[in-house]
Protein backbone atom coordinates (compact mmCIF):
# COMPACT_ATOMS: atom_id res chain seq x y z
CA UNK A 1 0.00 0.00 0.00
CA UNK A 2 2.83 2.34 0.89
CA UNK A 3 4.62 1.75 -2.47
CA UNK A 4 1.42 2.43 -4.43
CA UNK A 5 0.95 5.72 -2.59
CA UNK A 6 4.51 6.83 -3.43
CA UNK A 7 4.03 5.96 -7.13
CA UNK A 8 0.74 7.90 -7.21
CA UNK A 9 2.39 11.00 -5.75
CA UNK A 10 5.26 10.74 -8.25
CA UNK A 11 2.85 10.44 -11.20
CA UNK A 12 0.80 13.37 -9.90
CA UNK A 13 3.94 15.50 -9.62
CA UNK A 14 5.05 14.59 -13.15
CA UNK A 15 1.59 15.34 -14.56
CA UNK A 16 1.54 18.73 -12.82
CA UNK A 17 4.90 19.75 -14.29
CA UNK A 18 3.97 18.36 -17.74
CA UNK A 19 0.67 20.25 -17.72
CA UNK A 20 2.47 23.49 -16.73
CA UNK A 21 4.90 23.08 -19.63
CA UNK A 22 2.02 22.51 -22.08
CA UNK A 23 0.13 25.50 -20.73
CA UNK A 24 3.12 27.78 -21.30
CA UNK A 25 3.43 26.87 -24.98
CA UNK A 26 2.28 29.58 -27.36
CA UNK A 27 0.31 28.93 -30.54
CA UNK A 28 3.61 28.84 -32.44
CA UNK A 29 4.88 26.04 -30.23
CA UNK A 30 7.38 28.19 -28.34
CA UNK A 31 7.47 28.58 -24.59
CA UNK A 32 6.20 32.02 -23.67
CA UNK A 33 8.81 34.21 -22.00
CA UNK A 34 7.98 35.62 -18.63
CA UNK A 35 8.09 39.40 -18.36
CA UNK A 36 11.19 40.11 -16.25
CA UNK A 37 10.59 41.75 -12.91
CA UNK A 38 12.21 45.19 -12.88
CA UNK A 39 14.12 46.28 -9.81
CA UNK A 40 13.53 49.54 -7.99
CA UNK A 41 16.92 50.72 -9.27
CA UNK A 42 15.90 49.94 -12.86
CA UNK A 43 12.63 51.85 -12.56
CA UNK A 44 14.41 54.82 -10.97
CA UNK A 45 17.03 54.68 -13.73
CA UNK A 46 14.37 54.82 -16.46
CA UNK A 47 12.75 57.74 -14.61
CA UNK A 48 16.06 59.64 -14.49
CA UNK A 49 16.86 59.01 -18.16
CA UNK A 50 13.41 60.28 -19.11
CA UNK A 51 13.87 63.31 -16.89
CA UNK A 52 17.10 64.43 -18.52
CA UNK A 53 16.44 63.40 -22.11
CA UNK A 54 12.67 63.42 -22.50
CA UNK A 55 9.81 60.98 -22.10
CA UNK A 56 10.52 57.61 -23.71
CA UNK A 57 14.31 58.07 -23.69
CA UNK A 58 14.76 55.34 -21.10
CA UNK A 59 12.88 52.74 -23.13
CA UNK A 60 14.71 53.96 -26.22
CA UNK A 61 17.99 53.21 -24.47
CA UNK A 62 16.82 49.67 -23.67
CA UNK A 63 15.59 49.12 -27.23
CA UNK A 64 18.90 50.29 -28.69
CA UNK A 65 20.72 47.37 -27.04
CA UNK A 66 18.14 44.70 -27.91
CA UNK A 67 19.66 41.99 -30.05
CA UNK A 68 23.15 42.95 -28.98
CA UNK A 69 23.46 43.13 -25.20
CA UNK A 70 20.29 43.69 -23.17
CA UNK A 71 22.42 42.84 -20.12
CA UNK A 72 24.56 45.95 -20.69
CA UNK A 73 21.42 48.05 -21.12
CA UNK A 74 20.08 46.81 -17.78
CA UNK A 75 23.39 47.51 -16.05
CA UNK A 76 23.55 50.97 -17.61
CA UNK A 77 20.04 51.84 -16.47
CA UNK A 78 20.25 50.24 -13.03
CA UNK A 79 23.76 51.22 -11.99
CA UNK A 80 24.56 54.41 -13.89
CA UNK A 81 21.16 56.11 -13.74
CA UNK A 82 19.31 54.20 -11.02
CA UNK A 83 22.11 54.23 -8.46
CA UNK A 84 24.98 56.65 -9.16
CA UNK A 85 23.00 59.34 -10.98
CA UNK A 86 20.24 59.06 -8.39
CA UNK A 87 22.50 60.24 -5.56
CA UNK A 88 21.56 63.68 -4.22
CA UNK A 89 24.91 65.20 -3.24
CA UNK A 90 25.06 67.22 -6.47
CA UNK A 91 22.00 68.62 -8.25
CA UNK A 92 21.13 67.54 -11.79
CA UNK A 93 22.65 70.66 -13.35
CA UNK A 94 25.98 70.15 -11.57
CA UNK A 95 25.98 66.47 -12.57
CA UNK A 96 25.64 67.39 -16.22
CA UNK A 97 28.46 69.95 -15.95
CA UNK A 98 30.68 67.19 -14.53
CA UNK A 99 29.66 64.70 -17.22
CA UNK A 100 30.09 67.15 -20.12
CA UNK A 101 33.58 68.11 -18.88
CA UNK A 102 34.56 64.46 -18.53
CA UNK A 103 33.28 63.56 -22.01
CA UNK A 104 35.08 66.51 -23.60
CA UNK A 105 38.28 65.38 -21.87
CA UNK A 106 37.84 61.82 -23.15
CA UNK A 107 37.64 63.21 -26.69
CA UNK A 108 36.07 60.19 -28.36
CA UNK A 109 32.40 60.07 -27.36
CA UNK A 110 30.49 62.27 -29.81
CA UNK A 111 27.12 60.55 -29.43
CA UNK A 112 27.41 60.50 -25.64
CA UNK A 113 28.64 64.09 -25.51
CA UNK A 114 25.77 65.31 -27.70
CA UNK A 115 23.29 63.39 -25.52
CA UNK A 116 24.60 65.06 -22.38
CA UNK A 117 24.81 68.52 -23.95
CA UNK A 118 21.10 68.04 -24.65
CA UNK A 119 20.55 66.81 -21.09
CA UNK A 120 22.38 69.86 -19.74
CA UNK A 121 19.97 72.18 -21.53
CA UNK A 122 17.02 70.07 -20.33
CA UNK A 123 17.99 70.30 -16.65
CA UNK A 124 18.60 74.05 -16.59
CA UNK A 125 22.03 74.86 -18.02
CA UNK A 126 21.89 77.97 -20.18
CA UNK A 127 23.51 78.17 -23.61
CA UNK A 128 26.03 80.63 -22.16
CA UNK A 129 26.96 78.27 -19.32
CA UNK A 130 27.57 75.40 -21.72
CA UNK A 131 29.55 77.62 -24.11
CA UNK A 132 31.68 78.90 -21.24
CA UNK A 133 32.25 75.35 -20.04
CA UNK A 134 33.42 74.28 -23.50
CA UNK A 135 35.68 77.33 -23.86
CA UNK A 136 37.15 76.64 -20.41
CA UNK A 137 38.04 73.10 -21.53
CA UNK A 138 40.44 74.52 -24.14
CA UNK A 139 42.86 75.25 -21.30
CA UNK A 140 42.73 71.72 -19.88
CA UNK A 141 41.88 69.37 -22.74
CA UNK A 142 43.14 71.34 -25.76
CA UNK A 143 41.43 73.12 -28.65
CA UNK A 144 40.57 70.12 -30.87
CA UNK A 145 38.39 68.51 -28.19
CA UNK A 146 36.73 71.82 -27.31
CA UNK A 147 36.21 72.68 -30.99
CA UNK A 148 34.50 69.34 -31.49
CA UNK A 149 32.22 69.95 -28.50
CA UNK A 150 31.26 73.45 -29.70
CA UNK A 151 30.36 72.14 -33.17
CA UNK A 152 28.24 69.40 -31.57
CA UNK A 153 26.48 72.08 -29.51
CA UNK A 154 25.77 74.08 -32.70
CA UNK A 155 24.36 70.96 -34.36
CA UNK A 156 22.25 70.19 -31.29
CA UNK A 157 20.82 73.72 -31.05
CA UNK A 158 19.80 73.56 -34.72
CA UNK A 159 18.04 70.25 -34.10
CA UNK A 160 16.29 71.55 -30.98
CA UNK A 161 15.12 74.63 -32.88
CA UNK A 162 13.45 72.41 -35.48
CA UNK A 163 11.74 70.50 -32.66
CA UNK A 164 10.34 73.73 -31.24
CA UNK A 165 12.74 74.38 -28.37
CA UNK A 166 13.32 78.08 -27.72
CA UNK A 167 16.94 78.07 -26.55
CA UNK A 168 17.76 81.78 -26.38
CA UNK A 169 21.04 83.35 -25.22
CA UNK A 170 20.70 84.59 -21.65
CA UNK A 171 21.27 88.14 -20.46
CA UNK A 172 24.93 87.54 -19.58
CA UNK A 173 25.73 86.75 -23.21
CA UNK A 174 23.76 89.71 -24.54
CA UNK A 175 25.74 92.16 -22.42
CA UNK A 176 29.39 93.05 -22.72
CA UNK A 177 31.50 90.13 -21.55
CA UNK A 178 33.46 92.17 -19.03
CA UNK A 179 32.67 95.39 -17.25
CA UNK A 180 34.45 98.56 -18.33
CA UNK A 181 36.83 98.52 -15.36
CA UNK A 182 38.07 95.08 -16.36
CA UNK A 183 38.39 96.05 -20.02
CA UNK A 184 40.80 98.82 -19.06
CA UNK A 185 43.21 96.31 -17.57
CA UNK A 186 45.62 94.28 -19.66
CA UNK A 187 44.96 90.58 -20.09
CA UNK A 188 48.07 89.90 -18.05
CA UNK A 189 46.88 92.08 -15.14
CA UNK A 190 43.47 90.45 -15.17
CA UNK A 191 45.09 87.03 -15.22
CA UNK A 192 47.39 87.77 -12.30
CA UNK A 193 44.50 89.08 -10.24
CA UNK A 194 42.31 86.10 -11.04
CA UNK A 195 45.12 83.58 -10.42
CA UNK A 196 46.02 85.17 -7.09
CA UNK A 197 42.39 84.97 -5.97
CA UNK A 198 42.86 81.22 -5.97
CA UNK A 199 46.20 81.25 -4.23
CA UNK A 200 47.95 84.48 -3.26
CA UNK A 201 51.27 84.69 -5.07
CA UNK A 202 50.44 81.77 -7.39
CA UNK A 203 51.09 83.78 -10.55
CA UNK A 204 54.59 84.73 -9.43
CA UNK A 205 55.30 81.14 -8.36
CA UNK A 206 54.32 79.89 -11.82
CA UNK A 207 56.55 82.45 -13.50
CA UNK A 208 59.48 81.59 -11.21
CA UNK A 209 59.08 77.85 -11.90
CA UNK A 210 59.04 78.33 -15.67
CA UNK A 211 61.57 81.18 -15.86
CA UNK A 212 64.47 78.96 -16.90
CA UNK A 213 62.40 76.72 -19.17
CA UNK A 214 59.55 78.58 -20.86
CA UNK A 215 58.66 82.03 -19.51
CA UNK A 216 56.32 82.54 -22.47
CA UNK A 217 54.26 79.52 -21.40
CA UNK A 218 53.77 81.09 -17.97
CA UNK A 219 52.67 84.32 -19.65
CA UNK A 220 50.17 82.50 -21.87
CA UNK A 221 48.74 80.52 -18.97
CA UNK A 222 48.23 83.70 -16.95
CA UNK A 223 46.81 85.71 -19.85
CA UNK A 224 44.68 83.07 -21.53
CA UNK A 225 43.54 80.66 -18.81
CA UNK A 226 43.10 83.20 -16.03
CA UNK A 227 42.79 86.51 -17.89
CA UNK A 228 40.62 85.50 -20.84
CA UNK A 229 38.67 82.48 -19.64
CA UNK A 230 38.30 82.33 -15.87
CA UNK A 231 37.57 86.04 -15.51
CA UNK A 232 34.55 85.75 -17.84
CA UNK A 233 31.02 85.75 -16.40
CA UNK A 234 28.59 82.97 -17.30
CA UNK A 235 29.74 80.21 -14.96
CA UNK A 236 30.08 80.40 -11.19
CA UNK A 237 33.47 79.54 -9.73
CA UNK A 238 32.07 76.41 -8.05
CA UNK A 239 30.75 75.20 -11.39
CA UNK A 240 34.04 75.96 -13.11
CA UNK A 241 36.00 74.06 -10.50
CA UNK A 242 33.90 70.88 -10.48
CA UNK A 243 34.19 70.91 -14.30
CA UNK A 244 37.97 71.28 -14.10
CA UNK A 245 38.24 68.50 -11.50
CA UNK A 246 36.14 66.20 -13.71
CA UNK A 247 38.28 66.93 -16.77
CA UNK A 248 41.60 66.49 -14.93
CA UNK A 249 40.33 63.30 -13.29
CA UNK A 250 39.41 61.94 -16.71
CA UNK A 251 42.78 62.88 -18.22
CA UNK A 252 44.70 61.38 -15.29
CA UNK A 253 47.94 63.10 -16.32
CA UNK A 254 48.20 66.18 -14.08
CA UNK A 255 47.99 65.21 -10.42
CA UNK A 256 49.56 68.40 -9.08
CA UNK A 257 47.11 70.53 -11.07
CA UNK A 258 44.22 68.34 -9.95
CA UNK A 259 45.29 68.81 -6.32
CA UNK A 260 45.47 72.59 -6.84
CA UNK A 261 41.95 72.75 -8.28
CA UNK A 262 40.57 70.59 -5.48
CA UNK A 263 41.97 73.17 -3.05
CA UNK A 264 40.47 76.04 -5.06
CA UNK A 265 37.11 74.26 -5.23
CA UNK A 266 36.94 73.80 -1.46
CA UNK A 267 38.00 77.41 -0.91
CA UNK A 268 35.13 78.42 -3.21
CA UNK A 269 32.64 76.53 -1.08
CA UNK A 270 32.59 73.07 -2.67
CA UNK A 271 32.48 70.53 0.15
CA UNK A 272 34.79 67.52 0.45
CA UNK A 273 31.74 65.32 -0.15
CA UNK A 274 30.89 67.21 -3.35
CA UNK A 275 34.45 66.86 -4.64
CA UNK A 276 34.28 63.13 -3.88
CA UNK A 277 30.96 62.97 -5.72
CA UNK A 278 32.64 64.38 -8.84
CA UNK A 279 34.93 61.32 -8.74
CA UNK A 280 32.01 58.92 -8.37
CA UNK A 281 30.16 60.43 -11.34
CA UNK A 282 33.34 60.64 -13.41
CA UNK A 283 33.99 56.94 -12.77
CA UNK A 284 31.06 56.19 -15.11
CA UNK A 285 32.79 57.95 -18.00
CA UNK A 286 36.50 57.62 -17.27
CA UNK A 287 36.54 54.35 -15.33
CA UNK A 288 37.37 53.35 -11.78
CA UNK A 289 41.19 53.71 -12.10
CA UNK A 290 40.88 57.42 -12.94
CA UNK A 291 38.39 57.96 -10.12
CA UNK A 292 40.57 56.05 -7.64
CA UNK A 293 43.62 58.11 -8.56
CA UNK A 294 41.73 61.36 -7.98
CA UNK A 295 40.20 60.05 -4.75
CA UNK A 296 43.64 59.29 -3.34
CA UNK A 297 44.71 62.87 -4.12
CA UNK A 298 41.62 64.15 -2.29
CA UNK A 299 42.46 61.87 0.65
CA UNK A 300 46.03 63.20 0.87
CA UNK A 301 44.80 66.77 0.61
CA UNK A 302 42.16 66.50 3.31
CA UNK A 303 44.32 64.45 5.69
CA UNK A 304 46.95 67.21 5.64
CA UNK A 305 44.34 69.79 6.48
mmCIF file with all atom_site columns, N, CA, C and O in Angstrom, residues 167-186:
data_model
loop_
_atom_site.group_PDB
_atom_site.id
_atom_site.type_symbol
_atom_site.label_atom_id
_atom_site.label_alt_id
_atom_site.label_comp_id
_atom_site.label_asym_id
_atom_site.label_entity_id
_atom_site.label_seq_id
_atom_site.pdbx_PDB_ins_code
_atom_site.Cartn_x
_atom_site.Cartn_y
_atom_site.Cartn_z
_atom_site.occupancy
_atom_site.B_iso_or_equiv
_atom_site.pdbx_formal_charge
_atom_site.auth_seq_id
_atom_site.auth_comp_id
_atom_site.auth_asym_id
_atom_site.auth_atom_id
_atom_site.pdbx_PDB_model_num
ATOM 1  N N  . UNK A 1 167 ? 15.701 77.891 -27.306 1.00 0.00 ? 167 UNK A N  1
ATOM 2  C CA . UNK A 1 167 ? 16.944 78.073 -26.545 1.00 0.00 ? 167 UNK A CA 1
ATOM 3  C C  . UNK A 1 167 ? 17.560 79.422 -26.904 1.00 0.00 ? 167 UNK A C  1
ATOM 4  O O  . UNK A 1 167 ? 18.289 79.543 -27.893 1.00 0.00 ? 167 UNK A O  1
ATOM 5  N N  . UNK A 1 168 ? 17.258 80.439 -26.105 1.00 0.00 ? 168 UNK A N  1
ATOM 6  C CA . UNK A 1 168 ? 17.757 81.782 -26.382 1.00 0.00 ? 168 UNK A CA 1
ATOM 7  C C  . UNK A 1 168 ? 18.977 82.100 -25.523 1.00 0.00 ? 168 UNK A C  1
ATOM 8  O O  . UNK A 1 168 ? 19.083 81.633 -24.392 1.00 0.00 ? 168 UNK A O  1
ATOM 9  N N  . UNK A 1 169 ? 19.905 82.902 -26.044 1.00 0.00 ? 169 UNK A N  1
ATOM 10 C CA . UNK A 1 169 ? 21.037 83.351 -25.217 1.00 0.00 ? 169 UNK A CA 1
ATOM 11 C C  . UNK A 1 169 ? 20.524 84.095 -23.993 1.00 0.00 ? 169 UNK A C  1
ATOM 12 O O  . UNK A 1 169 ? 19.527 84.818 -24.067 1.00 0.00 ? 169 UNK A O  1
ATOM 13 N N  . UNK A 1 170 ? 21.171 83.902 -22.844 1.00 0.00 ? 170 UNK A N  1
ATOM 14 C CA . UNK A 1 170 ? 20.702 84.595 -21.649 1.00 0.00 ? 170 UNK A CA 1
ATOM 15 C C  . UNK A 1 170 ? 21.279 86.007 -21.583 1.00 0.00 ? 170 UNK A C  1
ATOM 16 O O  . UNK A 1 170 ? 22.052 86.426 -22.446 1.00 0.00 ? 170 UNK A O  1
ATOM 17 N N  . UNK A 1 171 ? 20.904 86.729 -20.552 1.00 0.00 ? 171 UNK A N  1
ATOM 18 C CA . UNK A 1 171 ? 21.270 88.145 -20.459 1.00 0.00 ? 171 UNK A CA 1
ATOM 19 C C  . UNK A 1 171 ? 22.773 88.352 -20.351 1.00 0.00 ? 171 UNK A C  1
ATOM 20 O O  . UNK A 1 171 ? 23.305 89.349 -20.820 1.00 0.00 ? 171 UNK A O  1
ATOM 21 N N  . UNK A 1 172 ? 23.475 87.399 -19.728 1.00 0.00 ? 172 UNK A N  1
ATOM 22 C CA . UNK A 1 172 ? 24.929 87.541 -19.581 1.00 0.00 ? 172 UNK A CA 1
ATOM 23 C C  . UNK A 1 172 ? 25.586 87.622 -20.945 1.00 0.00 ? 172 UNK A C  1
ATOM 24 O O  . UNK A 1 172 ? 26.485 88.418 -21.194 1.00 0.00 ? 172 UNK A O  1
ATOM 25 N N  . UNK A 1 173 ? 25.120 86.781 -21.883 1.00 0.00 ? 173 UNK A N  1
ATOM 26 C CA . UNK A 1 173 ? 25.731 86.754 -23.210 1.00 0.00 ? 173 UNK A CA 1
ATOM 27 C C  . UNK A 1 173 ? 25.367 87.991 -24.022 1.00 0.00 ? 173 UNK A C  1
ATOM 28 O O  . UNK A 1 173 ? 26.135 88.444 -24.867 1.00 0.00 ? 173 UNK A O  1
ATOM 29 N N  . UNK A 1 174 ? 24.190 88.545 -23.773 1.00 0.00 ? 174 UNK A N  1
ATOM 30 C CA . UNK A 1 174 ? 23.756 89.713 -24.536 1.00 0.00 ? 174 UNK A CA 1
ATOM 31 C C  . UNK A 1 174 ? 24.551 90.959 -24.150 1.00 0.00 ? 174 UNK A C  1
ATOM 32 O O  . UNK A 1 174 ? 24.760 91.853 -24.952 1.00 0.00 ? 174 UNK A O  1
ATOM 33 N N  . UNK A 1 175 ? 24.999 90.989 -22.897 1.00 0.00 ? 175 UNK A N  1
ATOM 34 C CA . UNK A 1 175 ? 25.744 92.155 -22.419 1.00 0.00 ? 175 UNK A CA 1
ATOM 35 C C  . UNK A 1 175 ? 27.218 92.019 -22.754 1.00 0.00 ? 175 UNK A C  1
ATOM 36 O O  . UNK A 1 175 ? 27.697 90.969 -23.171 1.00 0.00 ? 175 UNK A O  1
ATOM 37 N N  . UNK A 1 176 ? 27.950 93.099 -22.533 1.00 0.00 ? 176 UNK A N  1
ATOM 38 C CA . UNK A 1 176 ? 29.390 93.050 -22.716 1.00 0.00 ? 176 UNK A CA 1
ATOM 39 C C  . UNK A 1 176 ? 29.984 92.005 -21.799 1.00 0.00 ? 176 UNK A C  1
ATOM 40 O O  . UNK A 1 176 ? 29.576 91.855 -20.646 1.00 0.00 ? 176 UNK A O  1
ATOM 41 N N  . UNK A 1 177 ? 30.946 91.244 -22.310 1.00 0.00 ? 177 UNK A N  1
ATOM 42 C CA . UNK A 1 177 ? 31.499 90.131 -21.550 1.00 0.00 ? 177 UNK A CA 1
ATOM 43 C C  . UNK A 1 177 ? 32.125 90.581 -20.240 1.00 0.00 ? 177 UNK A C  1
ATOM 44 O O  . UNK A 1 177 ? 31.996 89.929 -19.216 1.00 0.00 ? 177 UNK A O  1
ATOM 45 N N  . UNK A 1 178 ? 32.826 91.681 -20.246 1.00 0.00 ? 178 UNK A N  1
ATOM 46 C CA . UNK A 1 178 ? 33.464 92.170 -19.028 1.00 0.00 ? 178 UNK A CA 1
ATOM 47 C C  . UNK A 1 178 ? 33.026 93.613 -18.797 1.00 0.00 ? 178 UNK A C  1
ATOM 48 O O  . UNK A 1 178 ? 32.725 94.349 -19.726 1.00 0.00 ? 178 UNK A O  1
ATOM 49 N N  . UNK A 1 179 ? 33.031 94.008 -17.521 1.00 0.00 ? 179 UNK A N  1
ATOM 50 C CA . UNK A 1 179 ? 32.672 95.389 -17.245 1.00 0.00 ? 179 UNK A CA 1
ATOM 51 C C  . UNK A 1 179 ? 33.799 96.323 -17.696 1.00 0.00 ? 179 UNK A C  1
ATOM 52 O O  . UNK A 1 179 ? 34.911 95.903 -17.969 1.00 0.00 ? 179 UNK A O  1
ATOM 53 N N  . UNK A 1 180 ? 33.490 97.596 -17.772 1.00 0.00 ? 180 UNK A N  1
ATOM 54 C CA . UNK A 1 180 ? 34.446 98.561 -18.328 1.00 0.00 ? 180 UNK A CA 1
ATOM 55 C C  . UNK A 1 180 ? 35.733 98.630 -17.523 1.00 0.00 ? 180 UNK A C  1
ATOM 56 O O  . UNK A 1 180 ? 36.818 98.824 -18.074 1.00 0.00 ? 180 UNK A O  1
ATOM 57 N N  . UNK A 1 181 ? 35.627 98.463 -16.203 1.00 0.00 ? 181 UNK A N  1
ATOM 58 C CA . UNK A 1 181 ? 36.830 98.523 -15.361 1.00 0.00 ? 181 UNK A CA 1
ATOM 59 C C  . UNK A 1 181 ? 37.791 97.394 -15.734 1.00 0.00 ? 181 UNK A C  1
ATOM 60 O O  . UNK A 1 181 ? 39.007 97.599 -15.814 1.00 0.00 ? 181 UNK A O  1
ATOM 61 N N  . UNK A 1 182 ? 37.233 96.205 -15.990 1.00 0.00 ? 182 UNK A N  1
ATOM 62 C CA . UNK A 1 182 ? 38.075 95.083 -16.361 1.00 0.00 ? 182 UNK A CA 1
ATOM 63 C C  . UNK A 1 182 ? 38.667 95.269 -17.753 1.00 0.00 ? 182 UNK A C  1
ATOM 64 O O  . UNK A 1 182 ? 39.810 94.882 -18.009 1.00 0.00 ? 182 UNK A O  1
ATOM 65 N N  . UNK A 1 183 ? 37.905 95.867 -18.657 1.00 0.00 ? 183 UNK A N  1
ATOM 66 C CA . UNK A 1 183 ? 38.389 96.052 -20.018 1.00 0.00 ? 183 UNK A CA 1
ATOM 67 C C  . UNK A 1 183 ? 39.583 96.994 -20.067 1.00 0.00 ? 183 UNK A C  1
ATOM 68 O O  . UNK A 1 183 ? 40.397 96.919 -20.979 1.00 0.00 ? 183 UNK A O  1
ATOM 69 N N  . UNK A 1 184 ? 39.685 97.876 -19.093 1.00 0.00 ? 184 UNK A N  1
ATOM 70 C CA . UNK A 1 184 ? 40.797 98.822 -19.064 1.00 0.00 ? 184 UNK A CA 1
ATOM 71 C C  . UNK A 1 184 ? 42.107 98.161 -18.635 1.00 0.00 ? 184 UNK A C  1
ATOM 72 O O  . UNK A 1 184 ? 43.176 98.722 -18.846 1.00 0.00 ? 184 UNK A O  1
ATOM 73 N N  . UNK A 1 185 ? 42.008 97.004 -18.028 1.00 0.00 ? 185 UNK A N  1
ATOM 74 C CA . UNK A 1 185 ? 43.205 96.308 -17.573 1.00 0.00 ? 185 UNK A CA 1
ATOM 75 C C  . UNK A 1 185 ? 43.741 95.412 -18.689 1.00 0.00 ? 185 UNK A C  1
ATOM 76 O O  . UNK A 1 185 ? 42.989 94.916 -19.528 1.00 0.00 ? 185 UNK A O  1
ATOM 77 N N  . UNK A 1 186 ? 45.038 95.193 -18.672 1.00 0.00 ? 186 UNK A N  1
ATOM 78 C CA . UNK A 1 186 ? 45.618 94.280 -19.656 1.00 0.00 ? 186 UNK A CA 1
ATOM 79 C C  . UNK A 1 186 ? 45.214 92.848 -19.317 1.00 0.00 ? 186 UNK A C  1
ATOM 80 O O  . UNK A 1 186 ? 44.829 92.544 -18.183 1.00 0.00 ? 186 UNK A O  1
#
